[in-house]
Short mmCIF file of C-alpha atoms and ligand atoms in Angstrom, two decimals:
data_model
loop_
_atom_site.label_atom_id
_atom_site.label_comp_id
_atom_site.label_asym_id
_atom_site.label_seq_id
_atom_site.Cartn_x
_atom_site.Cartn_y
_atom_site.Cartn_z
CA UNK A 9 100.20 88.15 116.13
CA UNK A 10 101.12 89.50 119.60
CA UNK A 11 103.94 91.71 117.79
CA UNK A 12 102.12 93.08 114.98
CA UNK A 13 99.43 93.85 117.79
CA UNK A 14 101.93 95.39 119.94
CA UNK A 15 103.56 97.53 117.31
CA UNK A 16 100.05 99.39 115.58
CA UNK A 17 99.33 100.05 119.51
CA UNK A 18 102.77 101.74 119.91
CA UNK A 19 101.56 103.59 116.81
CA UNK A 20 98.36 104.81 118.76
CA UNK A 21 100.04 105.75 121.82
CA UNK A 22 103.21 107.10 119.91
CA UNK A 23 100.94 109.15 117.78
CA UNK A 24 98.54 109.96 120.65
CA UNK A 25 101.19 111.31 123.03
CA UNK A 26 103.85 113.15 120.75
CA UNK A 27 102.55 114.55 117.22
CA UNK A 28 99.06 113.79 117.72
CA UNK A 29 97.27 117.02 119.55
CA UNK A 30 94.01 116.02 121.28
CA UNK A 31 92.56 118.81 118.44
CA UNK A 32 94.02 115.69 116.01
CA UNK A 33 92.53 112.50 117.27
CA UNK A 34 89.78 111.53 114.76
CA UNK A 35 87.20 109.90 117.09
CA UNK A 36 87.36 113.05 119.67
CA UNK A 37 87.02 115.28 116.55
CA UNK A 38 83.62 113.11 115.94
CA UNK A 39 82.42 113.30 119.65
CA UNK A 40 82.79 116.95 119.77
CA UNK A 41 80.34 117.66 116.87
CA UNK A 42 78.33 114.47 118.43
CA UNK A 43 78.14 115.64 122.10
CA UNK A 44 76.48 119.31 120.40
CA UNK A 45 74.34 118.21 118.35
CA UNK A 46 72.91 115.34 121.05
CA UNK A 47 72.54 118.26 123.24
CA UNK A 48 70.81 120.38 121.00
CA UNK A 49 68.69 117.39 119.90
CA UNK A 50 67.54 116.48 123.74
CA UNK A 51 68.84 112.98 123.33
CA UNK A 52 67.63 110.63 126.00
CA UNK A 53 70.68 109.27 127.92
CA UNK A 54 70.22 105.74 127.40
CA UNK A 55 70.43 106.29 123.30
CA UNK A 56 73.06 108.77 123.47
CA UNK A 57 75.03 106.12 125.16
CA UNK A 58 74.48 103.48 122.66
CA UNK A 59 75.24 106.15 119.62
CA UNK A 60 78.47 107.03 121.54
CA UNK A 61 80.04 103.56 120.92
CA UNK A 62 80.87 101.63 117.82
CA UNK A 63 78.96 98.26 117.64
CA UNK A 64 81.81 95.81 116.62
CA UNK A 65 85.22 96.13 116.50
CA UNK A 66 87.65 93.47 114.75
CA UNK A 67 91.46 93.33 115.03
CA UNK A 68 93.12 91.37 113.10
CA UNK A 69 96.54 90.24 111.85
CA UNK A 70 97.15 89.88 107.61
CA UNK A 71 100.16 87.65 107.18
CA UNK A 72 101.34 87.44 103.68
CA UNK A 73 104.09 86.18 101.51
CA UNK A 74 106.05 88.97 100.38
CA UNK A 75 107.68 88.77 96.26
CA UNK A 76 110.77 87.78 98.32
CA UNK A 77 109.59 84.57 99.86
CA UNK A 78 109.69 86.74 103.34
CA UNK A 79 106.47 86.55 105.25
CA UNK A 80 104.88 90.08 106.07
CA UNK A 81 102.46 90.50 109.04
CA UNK A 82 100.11 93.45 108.48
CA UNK A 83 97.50 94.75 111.49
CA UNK A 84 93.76 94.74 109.86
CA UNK A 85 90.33 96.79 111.15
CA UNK A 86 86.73 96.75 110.36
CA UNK A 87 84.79 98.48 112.55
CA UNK A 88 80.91 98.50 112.24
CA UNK A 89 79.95 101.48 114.23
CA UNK A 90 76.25 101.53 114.04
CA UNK A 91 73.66 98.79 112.30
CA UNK A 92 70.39 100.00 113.39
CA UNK A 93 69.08 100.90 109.81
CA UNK A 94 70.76 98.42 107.60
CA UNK A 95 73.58 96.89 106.58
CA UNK A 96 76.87 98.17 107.46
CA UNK A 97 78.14 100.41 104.58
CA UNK A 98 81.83 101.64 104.25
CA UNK A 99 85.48 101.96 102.46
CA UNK A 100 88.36 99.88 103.22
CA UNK A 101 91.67 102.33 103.32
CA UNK A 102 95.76 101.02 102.66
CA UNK A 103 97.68 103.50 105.09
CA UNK A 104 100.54 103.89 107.07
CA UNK A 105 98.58 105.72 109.13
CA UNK A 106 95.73 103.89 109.91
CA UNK A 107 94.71 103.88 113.42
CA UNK A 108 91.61 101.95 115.29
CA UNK A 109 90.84 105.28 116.77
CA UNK A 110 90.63 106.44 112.96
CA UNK A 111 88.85 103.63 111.98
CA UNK A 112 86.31 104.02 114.36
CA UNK A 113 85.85 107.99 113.69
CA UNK A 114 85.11 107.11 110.26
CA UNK A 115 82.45 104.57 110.91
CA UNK A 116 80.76 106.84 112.86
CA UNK A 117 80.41 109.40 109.81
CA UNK A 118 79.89 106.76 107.54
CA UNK A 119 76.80 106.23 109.96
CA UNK A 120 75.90 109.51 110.03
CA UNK A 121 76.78 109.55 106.49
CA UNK A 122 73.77 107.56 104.95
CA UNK A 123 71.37 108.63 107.59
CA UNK A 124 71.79 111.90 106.47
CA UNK A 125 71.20 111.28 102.85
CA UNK A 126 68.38 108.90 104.30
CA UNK A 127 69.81 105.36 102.48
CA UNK A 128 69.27 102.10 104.05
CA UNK A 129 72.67 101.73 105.86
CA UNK A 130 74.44 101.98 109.07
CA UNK A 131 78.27 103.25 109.30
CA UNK A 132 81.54 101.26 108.88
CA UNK A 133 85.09 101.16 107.93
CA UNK A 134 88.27 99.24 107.26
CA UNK A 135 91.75 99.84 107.37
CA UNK A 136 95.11 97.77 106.57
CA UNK A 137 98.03 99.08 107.94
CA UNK A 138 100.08 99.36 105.36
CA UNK A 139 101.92 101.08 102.27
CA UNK A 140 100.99 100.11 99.19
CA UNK A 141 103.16 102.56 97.01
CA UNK A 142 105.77 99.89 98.19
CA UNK A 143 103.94 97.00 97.43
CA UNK A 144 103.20 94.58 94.22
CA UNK A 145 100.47 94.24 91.91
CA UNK A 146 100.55 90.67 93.84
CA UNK A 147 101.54 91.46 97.21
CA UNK A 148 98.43 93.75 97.10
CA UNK A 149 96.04 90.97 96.14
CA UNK A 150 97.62 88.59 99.10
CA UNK A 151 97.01 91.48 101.45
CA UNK A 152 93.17 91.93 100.36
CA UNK A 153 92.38 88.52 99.94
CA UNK A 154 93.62 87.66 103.07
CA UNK A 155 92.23 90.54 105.23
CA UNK A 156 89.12 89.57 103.40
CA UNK A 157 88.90 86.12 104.52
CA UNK A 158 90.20 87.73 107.95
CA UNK A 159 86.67 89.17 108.34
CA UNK A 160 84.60 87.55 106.30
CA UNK A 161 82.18 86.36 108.97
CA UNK A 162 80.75 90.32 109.37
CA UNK A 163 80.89 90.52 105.48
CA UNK A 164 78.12 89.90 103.11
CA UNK A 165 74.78 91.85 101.18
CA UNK A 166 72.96 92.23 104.19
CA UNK A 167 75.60 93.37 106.74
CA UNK A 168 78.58 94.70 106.00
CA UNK A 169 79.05 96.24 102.49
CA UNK A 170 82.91 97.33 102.01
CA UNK A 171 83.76 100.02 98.99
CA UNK A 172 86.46 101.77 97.84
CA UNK A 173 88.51 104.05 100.07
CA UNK A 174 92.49 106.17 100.25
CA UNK A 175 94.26 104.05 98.47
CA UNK A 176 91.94 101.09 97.42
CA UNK A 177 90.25 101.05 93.92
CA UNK A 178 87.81 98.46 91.96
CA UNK A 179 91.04 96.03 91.42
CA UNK A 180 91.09 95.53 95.34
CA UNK A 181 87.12 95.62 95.22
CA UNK A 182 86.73 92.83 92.08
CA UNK A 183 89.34 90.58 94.71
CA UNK A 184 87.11 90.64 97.56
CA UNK A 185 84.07 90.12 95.60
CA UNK A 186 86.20 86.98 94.57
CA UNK A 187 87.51 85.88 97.74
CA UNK A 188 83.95 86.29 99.70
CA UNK A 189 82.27 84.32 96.29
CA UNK A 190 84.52 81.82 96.59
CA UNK A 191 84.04 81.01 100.40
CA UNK A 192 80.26 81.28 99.65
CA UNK A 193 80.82 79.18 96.62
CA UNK A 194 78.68 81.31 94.05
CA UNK A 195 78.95 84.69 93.14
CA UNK A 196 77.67 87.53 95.28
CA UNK A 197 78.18 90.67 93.35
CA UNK A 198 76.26 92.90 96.36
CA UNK A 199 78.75 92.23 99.13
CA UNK A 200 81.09 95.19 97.84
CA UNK A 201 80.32 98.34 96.02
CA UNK A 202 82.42 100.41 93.59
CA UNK A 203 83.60 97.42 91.41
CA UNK A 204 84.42 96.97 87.73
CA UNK A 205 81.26 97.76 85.84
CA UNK A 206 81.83 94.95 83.45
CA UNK A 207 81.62 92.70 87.21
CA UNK A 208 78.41 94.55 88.67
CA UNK A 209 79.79 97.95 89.62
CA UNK A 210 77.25 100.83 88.43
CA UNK A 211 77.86 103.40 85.59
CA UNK A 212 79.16 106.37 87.81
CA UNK A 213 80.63 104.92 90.81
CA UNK A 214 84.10 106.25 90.19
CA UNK A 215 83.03 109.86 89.31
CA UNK A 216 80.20 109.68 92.54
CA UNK A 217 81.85 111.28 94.94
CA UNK A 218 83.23 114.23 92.92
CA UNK A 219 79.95 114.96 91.19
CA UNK A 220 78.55 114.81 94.39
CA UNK A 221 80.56 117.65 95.68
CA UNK A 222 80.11 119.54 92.71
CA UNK A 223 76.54 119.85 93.11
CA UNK A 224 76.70 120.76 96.56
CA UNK A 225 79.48 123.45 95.90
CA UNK A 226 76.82 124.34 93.08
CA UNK A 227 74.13 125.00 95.79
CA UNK A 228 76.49 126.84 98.53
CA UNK A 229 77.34 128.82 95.89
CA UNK A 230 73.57 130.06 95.11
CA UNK A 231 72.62 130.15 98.61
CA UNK A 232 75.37 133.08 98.96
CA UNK A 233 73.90 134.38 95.45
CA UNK A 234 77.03 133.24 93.57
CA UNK A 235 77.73 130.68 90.69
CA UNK A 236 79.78 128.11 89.73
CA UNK A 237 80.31 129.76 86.27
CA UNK A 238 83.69 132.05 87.17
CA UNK A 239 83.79 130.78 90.73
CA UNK A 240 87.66 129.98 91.74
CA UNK A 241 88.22 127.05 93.26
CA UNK A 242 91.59 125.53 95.30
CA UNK A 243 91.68 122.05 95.54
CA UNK A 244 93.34 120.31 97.96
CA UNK A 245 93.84 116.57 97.03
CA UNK A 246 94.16 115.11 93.71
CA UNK A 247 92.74 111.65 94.27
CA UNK A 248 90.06 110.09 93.16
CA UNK A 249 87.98 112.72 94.85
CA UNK A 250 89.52 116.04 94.20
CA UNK A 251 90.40 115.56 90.89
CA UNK A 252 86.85 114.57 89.48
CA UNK A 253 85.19 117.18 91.56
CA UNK A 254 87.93 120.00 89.81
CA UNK A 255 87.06 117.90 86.28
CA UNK A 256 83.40 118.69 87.01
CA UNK A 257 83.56 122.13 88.18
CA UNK A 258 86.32 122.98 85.83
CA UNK A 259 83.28 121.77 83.19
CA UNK A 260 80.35 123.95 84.71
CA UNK A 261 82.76 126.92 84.22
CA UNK A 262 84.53 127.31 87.24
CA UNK A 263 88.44 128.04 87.12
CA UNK A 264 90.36 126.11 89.18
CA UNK A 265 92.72 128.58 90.71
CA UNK A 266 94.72 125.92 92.36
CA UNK A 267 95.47 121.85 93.32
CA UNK A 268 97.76 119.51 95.06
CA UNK A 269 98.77 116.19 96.15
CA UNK A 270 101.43 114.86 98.57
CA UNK A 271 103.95 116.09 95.54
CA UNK A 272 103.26 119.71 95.87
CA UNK A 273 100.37 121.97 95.02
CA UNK A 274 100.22 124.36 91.72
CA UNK A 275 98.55 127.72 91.29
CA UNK A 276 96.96 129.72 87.78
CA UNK A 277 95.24 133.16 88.34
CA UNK A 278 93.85 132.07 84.94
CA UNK A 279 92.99 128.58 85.34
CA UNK A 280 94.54 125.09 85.42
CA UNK A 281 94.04 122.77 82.44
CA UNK A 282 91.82 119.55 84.71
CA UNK A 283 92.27 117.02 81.64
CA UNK A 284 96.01 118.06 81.14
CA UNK A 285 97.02 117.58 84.74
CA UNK A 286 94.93 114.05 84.58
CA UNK A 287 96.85 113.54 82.14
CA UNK A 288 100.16 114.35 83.74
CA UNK A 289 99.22 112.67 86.75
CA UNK A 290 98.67 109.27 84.98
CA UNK A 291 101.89 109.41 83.09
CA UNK A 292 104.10 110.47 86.32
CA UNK A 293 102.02 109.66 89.34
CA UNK A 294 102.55 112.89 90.89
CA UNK A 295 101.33 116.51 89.95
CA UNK A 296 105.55 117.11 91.05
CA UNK A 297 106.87 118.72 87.94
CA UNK A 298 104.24 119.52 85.69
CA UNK A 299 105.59 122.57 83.35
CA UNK A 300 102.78 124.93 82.90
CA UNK A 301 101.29 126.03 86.34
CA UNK A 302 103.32 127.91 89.30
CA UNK A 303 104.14 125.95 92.52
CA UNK A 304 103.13 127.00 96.01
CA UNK A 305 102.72 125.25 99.49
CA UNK A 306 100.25 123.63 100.64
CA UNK A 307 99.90 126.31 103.34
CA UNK A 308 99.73 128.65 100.35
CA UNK A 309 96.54 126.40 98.85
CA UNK A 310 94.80 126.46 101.96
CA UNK A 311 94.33 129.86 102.49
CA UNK A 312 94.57 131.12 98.83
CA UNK A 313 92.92 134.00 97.73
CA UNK A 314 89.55 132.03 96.74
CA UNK A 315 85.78 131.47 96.30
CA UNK A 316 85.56 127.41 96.97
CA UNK A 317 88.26 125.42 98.89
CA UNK A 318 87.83 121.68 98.35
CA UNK A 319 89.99 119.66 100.95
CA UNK A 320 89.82 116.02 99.21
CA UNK A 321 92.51 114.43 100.75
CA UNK A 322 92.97 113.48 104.61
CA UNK A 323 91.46 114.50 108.27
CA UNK A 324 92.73 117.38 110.08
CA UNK A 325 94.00 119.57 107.31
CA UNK A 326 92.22 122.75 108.43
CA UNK A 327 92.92 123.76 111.70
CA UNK A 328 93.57 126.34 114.70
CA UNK A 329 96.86 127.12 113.31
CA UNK A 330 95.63 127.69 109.34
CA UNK A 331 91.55 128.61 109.92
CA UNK A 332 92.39 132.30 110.77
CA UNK A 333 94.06 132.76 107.19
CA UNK A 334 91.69 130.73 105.15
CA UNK A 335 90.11 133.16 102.45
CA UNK A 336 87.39 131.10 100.80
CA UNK A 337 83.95 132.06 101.04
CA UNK A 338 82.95 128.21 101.22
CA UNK A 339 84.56 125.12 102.13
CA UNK A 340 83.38 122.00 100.83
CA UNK A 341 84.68 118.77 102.74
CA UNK A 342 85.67 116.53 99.98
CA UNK A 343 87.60 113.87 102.46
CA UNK A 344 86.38 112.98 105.66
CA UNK A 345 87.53 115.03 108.76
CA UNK A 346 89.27 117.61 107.09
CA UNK A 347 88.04 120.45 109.89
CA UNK A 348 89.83 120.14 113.23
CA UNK A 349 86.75 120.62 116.14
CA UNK A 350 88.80 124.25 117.03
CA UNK A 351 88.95 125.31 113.45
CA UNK A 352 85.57 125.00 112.91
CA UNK A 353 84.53 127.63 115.99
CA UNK A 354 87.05 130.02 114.01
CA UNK A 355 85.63 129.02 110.60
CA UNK A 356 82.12 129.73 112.08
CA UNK A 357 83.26 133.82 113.30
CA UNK A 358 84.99 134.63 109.99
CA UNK A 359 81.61 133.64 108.65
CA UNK A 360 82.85 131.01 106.16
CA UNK A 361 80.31 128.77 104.64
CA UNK A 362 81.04 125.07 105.43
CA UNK A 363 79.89 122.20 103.54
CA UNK A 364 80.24 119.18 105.83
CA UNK A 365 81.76 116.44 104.83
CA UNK A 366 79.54 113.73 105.78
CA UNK A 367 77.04 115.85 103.29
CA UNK A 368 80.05 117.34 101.04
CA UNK A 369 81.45 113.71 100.20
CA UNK A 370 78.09 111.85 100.34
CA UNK A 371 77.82 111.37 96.66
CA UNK A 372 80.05 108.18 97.05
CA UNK A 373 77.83 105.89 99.15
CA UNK A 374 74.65 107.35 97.45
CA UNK A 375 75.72 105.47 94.57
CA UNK A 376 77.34 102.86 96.46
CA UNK A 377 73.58 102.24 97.24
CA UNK A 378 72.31 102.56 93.87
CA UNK A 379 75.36 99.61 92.84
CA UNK A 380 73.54 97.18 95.82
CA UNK A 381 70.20 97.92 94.57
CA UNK A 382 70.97 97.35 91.03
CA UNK A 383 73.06 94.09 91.59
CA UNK A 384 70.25 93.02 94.25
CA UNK A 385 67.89 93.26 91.62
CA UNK A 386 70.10 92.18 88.77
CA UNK A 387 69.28 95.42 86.62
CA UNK A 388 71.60 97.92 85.50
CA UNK A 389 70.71 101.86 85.25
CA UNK A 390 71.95 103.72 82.35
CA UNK A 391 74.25 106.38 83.87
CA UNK A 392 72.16 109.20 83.02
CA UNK A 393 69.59 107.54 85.78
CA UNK A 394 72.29 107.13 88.08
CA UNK A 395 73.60 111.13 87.73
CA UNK A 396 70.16 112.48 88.24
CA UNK A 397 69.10 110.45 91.31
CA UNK A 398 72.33 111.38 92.59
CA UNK A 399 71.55 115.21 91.70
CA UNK A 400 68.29 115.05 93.39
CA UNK A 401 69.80 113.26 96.52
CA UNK A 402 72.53 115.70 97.17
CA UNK A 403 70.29 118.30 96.50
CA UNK A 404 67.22 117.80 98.77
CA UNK A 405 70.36 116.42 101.42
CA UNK A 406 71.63 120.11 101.17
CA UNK A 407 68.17 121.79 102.00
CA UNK A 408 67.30 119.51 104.39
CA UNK A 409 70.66 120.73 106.37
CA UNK A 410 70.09 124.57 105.11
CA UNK A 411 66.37 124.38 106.53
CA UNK A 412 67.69 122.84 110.24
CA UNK A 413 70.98 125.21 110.19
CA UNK A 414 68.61 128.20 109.74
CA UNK A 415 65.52 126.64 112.00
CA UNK A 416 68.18 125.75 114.93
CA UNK A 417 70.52 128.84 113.75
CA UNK A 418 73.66 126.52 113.99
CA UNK A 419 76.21 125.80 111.38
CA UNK A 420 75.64 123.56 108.64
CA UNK A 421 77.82 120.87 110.15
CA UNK A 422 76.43 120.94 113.75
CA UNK A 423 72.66 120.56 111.57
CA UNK A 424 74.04 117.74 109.32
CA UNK A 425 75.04 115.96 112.86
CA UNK A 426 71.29 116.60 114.29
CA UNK A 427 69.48 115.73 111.05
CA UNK A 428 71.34 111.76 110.49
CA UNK A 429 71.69 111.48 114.64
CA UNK A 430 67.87 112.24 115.44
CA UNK A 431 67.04 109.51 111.99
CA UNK A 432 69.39 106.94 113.88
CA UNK A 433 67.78 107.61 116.49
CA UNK A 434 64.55 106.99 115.68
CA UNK A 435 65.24 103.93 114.77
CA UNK A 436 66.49 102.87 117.51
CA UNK A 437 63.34 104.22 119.35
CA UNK A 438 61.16 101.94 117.10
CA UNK A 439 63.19 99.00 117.27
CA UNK A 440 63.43 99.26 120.75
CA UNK A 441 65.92 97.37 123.25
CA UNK A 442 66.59 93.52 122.73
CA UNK A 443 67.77 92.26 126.05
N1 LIG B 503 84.83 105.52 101.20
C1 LIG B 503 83.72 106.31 100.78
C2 LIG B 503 83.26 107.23 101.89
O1 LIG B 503 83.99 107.54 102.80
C3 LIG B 503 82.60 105.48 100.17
C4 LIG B 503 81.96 104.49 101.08
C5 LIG B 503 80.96 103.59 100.36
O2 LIG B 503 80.66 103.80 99.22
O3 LIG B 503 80.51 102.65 101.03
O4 LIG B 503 82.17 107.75 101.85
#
């Protein structure tokens, strides 16, 4: 245990001191945009303390057999950041790269997260440590199961809600449905979101988060007097995320200019084919190679000649060094923490239109919600039902951030912070202080 704890905080510190610039660290990133936005809001110091630090923290180690008969010892987080309005809600991520600072950054927006779009949740996250490009179908299943049992005392319907996150899917969500079901010894459906549907996962789960973006990109795009219908879009990612929201846009008539992955990135003046590069993609994993589409950089995506940029894919993508070249008229934060703290200032002068993406990339855990409701209640929602409360969710969300942006004159991300900070807030106010 001691080594596997020794080695993820070598990571930290290695990462921390050497490639990671303090514009880079994920939780500092957070408290930037926090620390304004408390300002601007008048916090009270007492709160802003409490809203400053994550609630729970758990380290722990996963050991597993490996197909080899070698045993594997993997480091494990779940952090709940903030509980104060309901049950912890947030995705569990496979990485290399996964960090507790990380972890705890992205509980905080998953806090700020469903406050914002005003669901009953407060803010977690999970991470394994690990690389599971590398691993079995099995090995993968030893890993969850165990890291699920490894926190299962913080898990259930009415605390901590995991979901799917980089590099976890609804196979990784059906085993720890199983794992926690069988410890409980009957089923419990609500303790995860974004399962099977055939197991209790809702009609338009997988699609959520895209769609979400889509109609948020929809509204930007009206607020500057522009449409989706011939609006080029660059996206950057070609997950889960980017790829539905370019599938959706591509659909409501937008031409998607360019995408990427970790492979490479490809560029049409006329317009990439979504469904044929799905297609590709599920056939050869990567977008590497694909026949019919230029390739550029992923420098050369970024600050393409375009109307929407999507980043869909990891933090700290746009920053001091690209934000002065970026060319889109508005950015809309697929993945969490794409926007460095300094890129945003420069973002903010060239007058770029930013979509945060604790609003951008909401769409996910709105529907995350609707799953819990509808397996609390054991009724299922046709997915028509589930598209349009989504629609009207993401859309009131976006003018409730427009209306404080233009009331406070501050960017949209700085009002997204004030709006879901001043409604956790609140509660806190009304709950009061148990001592
Ligand atoms: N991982 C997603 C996010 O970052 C979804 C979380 C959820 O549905 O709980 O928003």
């Amino acid at each position: 245990m001691t080594d596997t704890l020794r080695g993820s905080e070598a990571r930290i510190l290695f990462r921390d001191k050497d490639t990671f610039l303090a514009e880079e660290n994920p939780f500092e990133a957070m408290m930037e945009r926090f620390d304004h936005a408390a300002k601007l809001l008048n916090l009270d110091p007492g709160l802003y303390k409490v809203l400053r630090n994550p609630e729970k923290q758990i380290i722990i180690s996963v050991p597993i057999l490996r197909d080899t008969g070698e045993v594997e010892v993997y480091t494990g987080y779940r952090v709940l950041y903030n509980t104060s309005r309901g049950p912890a809600k947030g995705g569990i991520r496979f990485d290399l790269n996964v960090t507790l600072e990380e972890v705890k950054a992205l509980a905080a927006w998953m806090t700020w997260k469903c406050a914002l779009v005003n669901i009953p949740f407060g803010g977690a996250k999970g991470g394994v440590v690990c690389d599971p490009s590398t691993m079995s179908m099995g090995e993968l299943e030893r890993v969850t199961r165990r890291y699920t049992a490894g926190i299962i005392e913080t898990l259930g319907p009415d605390s901590d809600v995991p979901a799917p996150d980089v590099n976890t899917n609804e196979r990784v969500m059906a085993w720890i449905m199983d794992t926690y079901s069988m410890h409980k010894r009957h089923t419990v459906t609500a303790v995860v979101t974004g399962k099977p549907v055939e197991m209790g996962g809702s009609l338009g789960r997988r699609e959520a988060t895209g769609r979400g973006c889509m109609f948020v990109t929809r509204e930007a795009l009206a607020k500057l007097r522009l449409s989706l219908t011939g609006a080029r879009v660059a996206v950057q990612g070609f997950g889960n995320v980017g790829s539905i929201a370019a599938e959706l846009m591509a659909k409501e008539g937008a031409i998607i200019v360019a995408v990427s992955d970790k492979s490479g990135a490809l560029h049409s003046t006329t317009g990439l084919d979504v469904a044929d590069l799905q297609k590709w993609v599920a056939q050869h994993r990567h977008l590497a190679g694909y026949p019919k589409a230029d390739t550029i950089t992923n420098d050369e995506l970024l600050t393409l000649d375009c109307d929407v940029l999507v980043p869909a894919a990891l933090e700290n993508v746009i920053t001091r060094k690209n934000a002065p070249r970026i060319k889109a008229k508005i950015i809309c934060e697929g993945a969490n923490g794409p926007t460095t703290a300094a890129a945003d200032k420069i973002l903010e002068e060239k007058g770029i239109f930013v979509v945060p993406d604790i609003l951008a990339n909401a769409g996910g855990v709105t529907v995350s919600y609707f799953e819990w409701v509808q397996d609390r209640g054991g009724y299922f929602w046709d997915e028509e039902t589930v598209n349009r409360r989504l629609e009207t969710i993401m859309v009131r969300s976006f003018n409730d951030v427009v209306a404080l942006a233009e009331k406070h004159k501050v960017n949209m991300r700085i009002a997204a912070y004030m709006l879901s900070i001043d409604r956790v807030a609140a509660m806190h106010r009304l709950r009061g202080m148990y001592a």
